[in-house]
PDB file of C-alpha atoms in Angstrom:
ATOM      1  CA  UNK I   1      22.482 -21.190  -9.540  1.00 74.00           C
ATOM      2  CA  UNK I   2      24.548 -18.090  -8.753  1.00 80.00           C
ATOM      3  CA  UNK I   3      27.330 -19.122 -11.130  1.00 82.00           C
ATOM      4  CA  UNK I   4      24.857 -19.853 -13.959  1.00 88.00           C
ATOM      5  CA  UNK I   5      23.084 -16.523 -13.543  1.00 89.00           C
ATOM      6  CA  UNK I   6      26.390 -14.678 -13.278  1.00 87.00           C
ATOM      7  CA  UNK I   7      27.643 -16.120 -16.584  1.00 89.00           C
ATOM      8  CA  UNK I   8      24.339 -15.279 -18.293  1.00 90.00           C
ATOM      9  CA  UNK I   9      24.287 -11.738 -16.936  1.00 91.00           C
ATOM     10  CA  UNK I  10      27.911 -11.072 -17.897  1.00 91.00           C
ATOM     11  CA  UNK I  11      27.037 -11.965 -21.480  1.00 91.00           C
ATOM     12  CA  UNK I  12      23.768 -10.037 -21.791  1.00 91.00           C
ATOM     13  CA  UNK I  13      23.973  -7.380 -19.068  1.00 90.00           C
ATOM     14  CA  UNK I  14      21.053  -5.371 -17.711  1.00 94.00           C
ATOM     15  CA  UNK I  15      18.515  -6.838 -20.160  1.00 94.00           C
ATOM     16  CA  UNK I  16      19.194 -10.355 -18.883  1.00 94.00           C
ATOM     17  CA  UNK I  17      18.722  -9.291 -15.255  1.00 94.00           C
ATOM     18  CA  UNK I  18      15.452  -7.569 -16.109  1.00 95.00           C
ATOM     19  CA  UNK I  19      14.096 -10.562 -18.049  1.00 94.00           C
ATOM     20  CA  UNK I  20      14.990 -13.078 -15.328  1.00 94.00           C
ATOM     21  CA  UNK I  21      13.324 -10.899 -12.679  1.00 93.00           C
ATOM     22  CA  UNK I  22      10.291 -10.669 -14.929  1.00 91.00           C
ATOM     23  CA  UNK I  23      10.238 -14.468 -15.103  1.00 89.00           C
ATOM     24  CA  UNK I  24      10.471 -14.610 -11.291  1.00 85.00           C
ATOM     25  CA  UNK I  25       7.354 -12.444 -11.134  1.00 81.00           C
ATOM     26  CA  UNK I  26       5.540 -15.010 -13.285  1.00 80.00           C
ATOM     27  CA  UNK I  27       6.364 -17.736 -10.774  1.00 75.00           C
ATOM     28  CA  UNK I  28       9.296 -19.322 -12.627  1.00 81.00           C
ATOM     29  CA  UNK I  29      11.285 -21.221  -9.939  1.00 79.00           C
ATOM     30  CA  UNK I  30      14.371 -18.995 -10.005  1.00 85.00           C
ATOM     31  CA  UNK I  31      15.247 -17.409  -6.630  1.00 85.00           C
ATOM     32  CA  UNK I  32      14.716 -13.670  -6.930  1.00 88.00           C
ATOM     33  CA  UNK I  33      17.202 -12.845  -4.193  1.00 87.00           C
ATOM     34  CA  UNK I  34      19.942 -14.903  -5.888  1.00 89.00           C
ATOM     35  CA  UNK I  35      19.114 -13.162  -9.188  1.00 92.00           C
ATOM     36  CA  UNK I  36      19.603  -9.760  -7.584  1.00 93.00           C
ATOM     37  CA  UNK I  37      22.801 -10.902  -5.875  1.00 91.00           C
ATOM     38  CA  UNK I  38      24.132 -12.147  -9.243  1.00 92.00           C
ATOM     39  CA  UNK I  39      23.345  -8.742 -10.734  1.00 93.00           C
ATOM     40  CA  UNK I  40      25.322  -7.161  -7.921  1.00 92.00           C
ATOM     41  CA  UNK I  41      28.208  -9.579  -8.449  1.00 92.00           C
ATOM     42  CA  UNK I  42      28.727  -8.630 -12.111  1.00 93.00           C
ATOM     43  CA  UNK I  43      28.617  -4.978 -11.018  1.00 93.00           C
ATOM     44  CA  UNK I  44      31.260  -5.667  -8.389  1.00 91.00           C
ATOM     45  CA  UNK I  45      33.384  -7.317 -11.076  1.00 90.00           C
ATOM     46  CA  UNK I  46      33.132  -4.187 -13.226  1.00 91.00           C
ATOM     47  CA  UNK I  47      30.772  -5.388 -15.972  1.00 92.00           C
ATOM     48  CA  UNK I  48      27.929  -3.044 -15.021  1.00 93.00           C
ATOM     49  CA  UNK I  49      27.243  -0.041 -12.795  1.00 94.00           C
ATOM     50  CA  UNK I  50      25.888  -1.107  -9.415  1.00 94.00           C
ATOM     51  CA  UNK I  51      23.536   1.904  -9.043  1.00 95.00           C
ATOM     52  CA  UNK I  52      22.028   1.325 -12.470  1.00 95.00           C
ATOM     53  CA  UNK I  53      21.709  -2.350 -11.541  1.00 96.00           C
ATOM     54  CA  UNK I  54      19.625  -1.371  -8.488  1.00 96.00           C
ATOM     55  CA  UNK I  55      17.326   0.653 -10.768  1.00 96.00           C
ATOM     56  CA  UNK I  56      17.051  -2.272 -13.214  1.00 96.00           C
ATOM     57  CA  UNK I  57      16.311  -4.601 -10.296  1.00 95.00           C
ATOM     58  CA  UNK I  58      13.561  -2.301  -9.014  1.00 95.00           C
ATOM     59  CA  UNK I  59      12.029  -2.075 -12.472  1.00 95.00           C
ATOM     60  CA  UNK I  60      12.198  -5.840 -13.013  1.00 94.00           C
ATOM     61  CA  UNK I  61      10.531  -6.826  -9.750  1.00 92.00           C
ATOM     62  CA  UNK I  62       7.836  -4.136  -9.953  1.00 93.00           C
ATOM     63  CA  UNK I  63       6.931  -4.956 -13.558  1.00 93.00           C
ATOM     64  CA  UNK I  64       6.874  -8.696 -12.847  1.00 90.00           C
ATOM     65  CA  UNK I  65       4.743  -8.271  -9.727  1.00 90.00           C
ATOM     66  CA  UNK I  66       2.517  -5.704 -11.426  1.00 91.00           C
ATOM     67  CA  UNK I  67       1.766  -7.978 -14.370  1.00 90.00           C
ATOM     68  CA  UNK I  68       0.558 -10.705 -12.033  1.00 88.00           C
ATOM     69  CA  UNK I  69      -1.616  -8.224 -10.131  1.00 90.00           C
ATOM     70  CA  UNK I  70      -3.083  -6.791 -13.351  1.00 90.00           C
ATOM     71  CA  UNK I  71      -3.711 -10.282 -14.748  1.00 88.00           C
ATOM     72  CA  UNK I  72      -5.687 -11.206 -11.635  1.00 87.00           C
ATOM     73  CA  UNK I  73      -7.632  -7.949 -11.747  1.00 87.00           C
ATOM     74  CA  UNK I  74      -8.467  -8.182 -15.474  1.00 88.00           C
ATOM     75  CA  UNK I  75      -9.251 -11.888 -15.816  1.00 85.00           C
ATOM     76  CA  UNK I  76     -10.538 -12.596 -12.304  1.00 82.00           C
ATOM     77  CA  UNK I  77     -11.011 -16.231 -11.320  1.00 81.00           C
ATOM     78  CA  UNK I  78     -10.629 -17.304 -14.957  1.00 83.00           C
ATOM     79  CA  UNK I  79      -6.865 -16.888 -14.634  1.00 82.00           C
ATOM     80  CA  UNK I  80      -6.780 -19.786 -12.163  1.00 79.00           C
ATOM     81  CA  UNK I  81      -7.577 -22.113 -15.063  1.00 80.00           C
ATOM     82  CA  UNK I  82      -4.405 -21.135 -16.957  1.00 79.00           C
ATOM     83  CA  UNK I  83      -2.018 -24.085 -16.737  1.00 78.00           C
ATOM     84  CA  UNK I  84       1.145 -22.385 -15.450  1.00 74.00           C
ATOM     85  CA  UNK I  85      -0.893 -20.240 -13.046  1.00 76.00           C
ATOM     86  CA  UNK I  86      -2.683 -23.342 -11.743  1.00 76.00           C
ATOM     87  CA  UNK I  87       0.695 -24.864 -10.860  1.00 75.00           C
ATOM     88  CA  UNK I  88       1.569 -21.844  -8.735  1.00 71.00           C
ATOM     89  CA  UNK I  89      -1.911 -21.167  -7.405  1.00 74.00           C
ATOM     90  CA  UNK I  90      -3.382 -24.434  -6.166  1.00 74.00           C
ATOM     91  CA  UNK I  91      -6.866 -24.319  -4.548  1.00 76.00           C
ATOM     92  CA  UNK I  92      -5.277 -24.920  -1.134  1.00 77.00           C
ATOM     93  CA  UNK I  93      -2.768 -22.102  -1.603  1.00 76.00           C
ATOM     94  CA  UNK I  94      -5.495 -19.775  -2.896  1.00 77.00           C
ATOM     95  CA  UNK I  95      -7.551 -20.454   0.247  1.00 78.00           C
ATOM     96  CA  UNK I  96      -4.490 -19.804   2.450  1.00 75.00           C
ATOM     97  CA  UNK I  97      -3.792 -16.475   0.745  1.00 77.00           C
ATOM     98  CA  UNK I  98      -7.430 -15.381   1.063  1.00 77.00           C
ATOM     99  CA  UNK I  99      -7.292 -16.202   4.771  1.00 76.00           C
ATOM    100  CA  UNK I 100      -4.182 -14.049   5.175  1.00 74.00           C
ATOM    101  CA  UNK I 101      -5.901 -11.128   3.431  1.00 74.00           C
ATOM    102  CA  UNK I 102      -8.885 -11.481   5.769  1.00 70.00           C
ATOM    103  CA  UNK I 103      -6.604 -11.411   8.823  1.00 70.00           C
ATOM    104  CA  UNK I 104      -3.974  -8.836   7.878  1.00 69.00           C
ATOM    105  CA  UNK I 105      -5.474  -6.827   5.003  1.00 68.00           C
ATOM    106  CA  UNK I 106      -3.245  -4.969   2.567  1.00 71.00           C
ATOM    107  CA  UNK I 107      -0.204  -5.393   4.831  1.00 76.00           C
ATOM    108  CA  UNK I 108       0.122  -8.842   3.246  1.00 80.00           C
ATOM    109  CA  UNK I 109       1.251  -7.121   0.013  1.00 82.00           C
ATOM    110  CA  UNK I 110       4.253  -5.623   1.778  1.00 83.00           C
ATOM    111  CA  UNK I 111       5.269  -8.890   3.418  1.00 80.00           C
ATOM    112  CA  UNK I 112       4.750 -10.834   0.165  1.00 79.00           C
ATOM    113  CA  UNK I 113       7.924  -9.372  -1.347  1.00 79.00           C
ATOM    114  CA  UNK I 114       9.932 -11.332   1.227  1.00 79.00           C
ATOM    115  CA  UNK I 115       8.046 -14.625   0.807  1.00 76.00           C
ATOM    116  CA  UNK I 116       9.350 -16.755  -2.075  1.00 73.00           C
ATOM    117  CA  UNK I 117       6.686 -19.185  -3.225  1.00 71.00           C
ATOM    118  CA  UNK I 118       3.803 -17.103  -1.891  1.00 75.00           C
ATOM    119  CA  UNK I 119       4.657 -13.840  -3.639  1.00 81.00           C
ATOM    120  CA  UNK I 120       2.978 -14.611  -6.980  1.00 81.00           C
ATOM    121  CA  UNK I 121      -0.166 -16.209  -5.459  1.00 82.00           C
ATOM    122  CA  UNK I 122      -0.610 -13.215  -3.135  1.00 84.00           C
ATOM    123  CA  UNK I 123      -0.325 -10.680  -5.955  1.00 86.00           C
ATOM    124  CA  UNK I 124      -2.726 -12.621  -8.191  1.00 86.00           C
ATOM    125  CA  UNK I 125      -5.216 -12.944  -5.325  1.00 84.00           C
ATOM    126  CA  UNK I 126      -4.972  -9.210  -4.621  1.00 84.00           C
ATOM    127  CA  UNK I 127      -5.872  -8.545  -8.248  1.00 86.00           C
ATOM    128  CA  UNK I 128      -8.737 -11.059  -8.277  1.00 85.00           C
ATOM    129  CA  UNK I 129     -10.236  -9.601  -5.099  1.00 80.00           C
ATOM    130  CA  UNK I 130     -10.467  -6.089  -6.646  1.00 81.00           C
ATOM    131  CA  UNK I 131     -10.198  -4.732  -3.102  1.00 78.00           C
ATOM    132  CA  UNK I 132      -6.744  -3.267  -3.777  1.00 81.00           C
ATOM    133  CA  UNK I 133      -6.265  -0.274  -6.078  1.00 85.00           C
ATOM    134  CA  UNK I 134      -3.402  -0.095  -8.572  1.00 87.00           C
ATOM    135  CA  UNK I 135      -1.857   2.783  -6.609  1.00 89.00           C
ATOM    136  CA  UNK I 136      -2.020   0.993  -3.259  1.00 87.00           C
ATOM    137  CA  UNK I 137      -0.481  -2.124  -4.764  1.00 88.00           C
ATOM    138  CA  UNK I 138       2.364  -0.107  -6.285  1.00 89.00           C
ATOM    139  CA  UNK I 139       3.013   1.713  -3.006  1.00 90.00           C
ATOM    140  CA  UNK I 140       3.053  -1.429  -0.831  1.00 88.00           C
ATOM    141  CA  UNK I 141       5.121  -3.500  -3.254  1.00 89.00           C
ATOM    142  CA  UNK I 142       7.409  -0.566  -4.045  1.00 90.00           C
ATOM    143  CA  UNK I 143       8.175   0.145  -0.391  1.00 89.00           C
ATOM    144  CA  UNK I 144       9.105  -3.488   0.176  1.00 88.00           C
ATOM    145  CA  UNK I 145      11.235  -3.529  -2.997  1.00 90.00           C
ATOM    146  CA  UNK I 146      13.091  -0.416  -1.784  1.00 91.00           C
ATOM    147  CA  UNK I 147      14.316  -2.588   1.090  1.00 88.00           C
ATOM    148  CA  UNK I 148      14.972  -5.929  -0.606  1.00 87.00           C
ATOM    149  CA  UNK I 149      16.417  -4.901  -3.987  1.00 93.00           C
ATOM    150  CA  UNK I 150      19.228  -2.565  -2.809  1.00 93.00           C
ATOM    151  CA  UNK I 151      20.191  -4.993  -0.020  1.00 90.00           C
ATOM    152  CA  UNK I 152      20.729  -7.929  -2.384  1.00 90.00           C
ATOM    153  CA  UNK I 153      22.354  -5.970  -5.215  1.00 93.00           C
ATOM    154  CA  UNK I 154      24.806  -4.052  -3.016  1.00 93.00           C
ATOM    155  CA  UNK I 155      25.575  -7.205  -1.042  1.00 90.00           C
ATOM    156  CA  UNK I 156      26.426  -9.003  -4.286  1.00 89.00           C
ATOM    157  CA  UNK I 157      28.598  -6.124  -5.422  1.00 90.00           C
ATOM    158  CA  UNK I 158      30.447  -5.922  -2.113  1.00 89.00           C
ATOM    159  CA  UNK I 159      31.135  -9.658  -1.967  1.00 86.00           C
ATOM    160  CA  UNK I 160      31.861 -10.215  -5.657  1.00 85.00           C
ATOM    161  CA  UNK I 161      35.471 -11.181  -5.006  1.00 82.00           C
ATOM    162  CA  UNK I 162      34.763 -13.493  -2.064  1.00 80.00           C
ATOM    163  CA  UNK I 163      32.028 -16.001  -2.940  1.00 74.00           C
ATOM    164  CA  UNK I 164      32.274 -18.045   0.241  1.00 77.00           C
ATOM    165  CA  UNK I 165      31.731 -14.956   2.387  1.00 74.00           C
ATOM    166  CA  UNK I 166      28.982 -13.757   0.044  1.00 80.00           C
ATOM    167  CA  UNK I 167      26.938 -16.969   0.170  1.00 73.00           C
ATOM    168  CA  UNK I 168      27.338 -17.091   3.947  1.00 72.00           C
ATOM    169  CA  UNK I 169      25.934 -13.552   4.182  1.00 73.00           C
ATOM    170  CA  UNK I 170      23.115 -14.378   1.757  1.00 74.00           C
ATOM    171  CA  UNK I 171      22.028 -17.272   3.991  1.00 71.00           C
ATOM    172  CA  UNK I 172      22.325 -15.055   7.055  1.00 70.00           C
ATOM    173  CA  UNK I 173      20.197 -12.340   5.471  1.00 71.00           C
ATOM    174  CA  UNK I 174      17.587 -14.878   4.349  1.00 64.00           C
ATOM    175  CA  UNK I 175      17.370 -16.347   7.845  1.00 66.00           C
ATOM    176  CA  UNK I 176      17.191 -12.889   9.379  1.00 63.00           C
ATOM    177  CA  UNK I 177      14.360 -11.863   7.056  1.00 64.00           C
ATOM    178  CA  UNK I 178      12.346 -14.952   7.949  1.00 60.00           C
ATOM    179  CA  UNK I 179      12.851 -14.278  11.649  1.00 62.00           C
ATOM    180  CA  UNK I 180      11.709 -10.653  11.236  1.00 61.00           C
ATOM    181  CA  UNK I 181       8.707 -11.744   9.194  1.00 56.00           C
ATOM    182  CA  UNK I 182       7.821 -14.309  11.865  1.00 65.00           C
ATOM    183  CA  UNK I 183       8.038 -11.685  14.611  1.00 65.00           C
ATOM    184  CA  UNK I 184       6.003  -9.232  12.529  1.00 59.00           C
ATOM    185  CA  UNK I 185       3.346 -11.877  11.857  1.00 58.00           C
ATOM    186  CA  UNK I 186       3.153 -12.674  15.564  1.00 64.00           C
ATOM    187  CA  UNK I 187       2.717  -8.975  16.425  1.00 61.00           C
ATOM    188  CA  UNK I 188       0.025  -8.534  13.767  1.00 58.00           C
ATOM    189  CA  UNK I 189      -1.759 -11.662  14.978  1.00 64.00           C
ATOM    190  CA  UNK I 190      -1.700 -10.335  18.539  1.00 64.00           C
ATOM    191  CA  UNK I 191      -3.233  -6.973  17.547  1.00 62.00           C
ATOM    192  CA  UNK I 192      -5.792  -8.757  15.352  1.00 59.00           C
ATOM    193  CA  UNK I 193      -6.738 -10.956  18.315  1.00 68.00           C
ATOM    194  CA  UNK I 194      -7.011  -7.911  20.613  1.00 73.00           C
ATOM    195  CA  UNK I 195      -9.215  -6.181  18.055  1.00 71.00           C
ATOM    196  CA  UNK I 196     -11.474  -9.225  17.855  1.00 71.00           C
ATOM    197  CA  UNK I 197     -11.668  -9.316  21.665  1.00 76.00           C
ATOM    198  CA  UNK I 198     -12.677  -5.621  21.793  1.00 76.00           C
ATOM    199  CA  UNK I 199     -15.292  -6.147  19.085  1.00 73.00           C
ATOM    200  CA  UNK I 200     -16.689  -9.170  20.970  1.00 76.00           C
ATOM    201  CA  UNK I 201     -16.796  -7.164  24.218  1.00 72.00           C
ATOM    202  CA  UNK I 202     -18.688  -4.288  22.612  1.00 74.00           C
ATOM    203  CA  UNK I 203     -21.128  -6.656  20.869  1.00 76.00           C
ATOM    204  CA  UNK I 204     -21.852  -8.415  24.161  1.00 76.00           C
ATOM    205  CA  UNK I 205     -22.180  -5.055  25.927  1.00 71.00           C
ATOM    206  CA  UNK I 206     -24.662  -3.821  23.316  1.00 80.00           C
ATOM    207  CA  UNK I 207     -26.645  -7.059  23.535  1.00 78.00           C
ATOM    208  CA  UNK I 208     -26.736  -6.672  27.322  1.00 77.00           C
ATOM    209  CA  UNK I 209     -28.024  -3.095  27.041  1.00 79.00           C
ATOM    210  CA  UNK I 210     -30.700  -4.137  24.554  1.00 77.00           C
ATOM    211  CA  UNK I 211     -31.763  -7.037  26.768  1.00 76.00           C
ATOM    212  CA  UNK I 212     -32.107  -4.712  29.771  1.00 75.00           C
ATOM    213  CA  UNK I 213     -34.147  -2.266  27.700  1.00 77.00           C
ATOM    214  CA  UNK I 214     -36.481  -5.086  26.659  1.00 78.00           C
ATOM    215  CA  UNK I 215     -36.814  -6.202  30.286  1.00 76.00           C
ATOM    216  CA  UNK I 216     -37.639  -2.640  31.422  1.00 77.00           C
ATOM    217  CA  UNK I 217     -40.130  -2.244  28.578  1.00 76.00           C
ATOM    218  CA  UNK I 218     -41.751  -5.552  29.422  1.00 72.00           C
ATOM    219  CA  UNK I 219     -41.875  -4.565  33.104  1.00 71.00           C
ATOM    220  CA  UNK I 220     -43.579  -1.248  32.241  1.00 74.00           C
ATOM    221  CA  UNK I 221     -46.153  -3.016  30.092  1.00 72.00           C
ATOM    222  CA  UNK I 222     -46.826  -5.496  32.887  1.00 68.00           C
ATOM    223  CA  UNK I 223     -47.196  -2.651  35.392  1.00 68.00           C
ATOM    224  CA  UNK I 224     -49.615  -0.799  33.063  1.00 66.00           C
ATOM    225  CA  UNK I 225     -51.765  -3.930  32.694  1.00 68.00           C
ATOM    226  CA  UNK I 226     -51.921  -4.393  36.458  1.00 68.00           C
ATOM    227  CA  UNK I 227     -52.876  -0.721  36.859  1.00 62.00           C
ATOM    228  CA  UNK I 228     -55.721  -1.176  34.399  1.00 60.00           C
TER     229      UNK I 228
END
């Protein structure tokens, strides 16, 4: 895949990188990280400027992600009936994404940038829910892209002359990202569980107070009747 993308990008330059990243945003099964690495490789070989390539990469991923978010927001649940969207967003996957939003809130948007296969469904679901503003979406997705895009592009540029080393590092980075995401998910799950425990404690405490008030009120009424 890297060699194919590299040859295509050498021929058509920045426009090709942008269009492929746009396709990635639409759920086309092309690895986004490999696309960015390939963009970095042609920069390392002298065909393009690596800093401009980072800017093109940022623009490509944000536009692709943004279009999916806007589509979900504009068309709502109707978009799930579109054939190519239905392939990406199965009912089971849609339910899984909704569950993640319920548990972790808007933080899911940040993590989504590092989750191939779930990225597009998460962005579409965020749009459908209408609970996320355009600005918040852009901030969360943009912050994540500021991490992922430069890493992949500069890595590709640095390792352009040594493909074996480059692919080894790509796999290392991918594994490292998944480990970090797993740790982050575990931490978030722990705090979510603690929050639920606190809420349960306070609800039970309030119920206990109300029950005692009712008992005291009933006792006063009983005492008044006896006095009469």
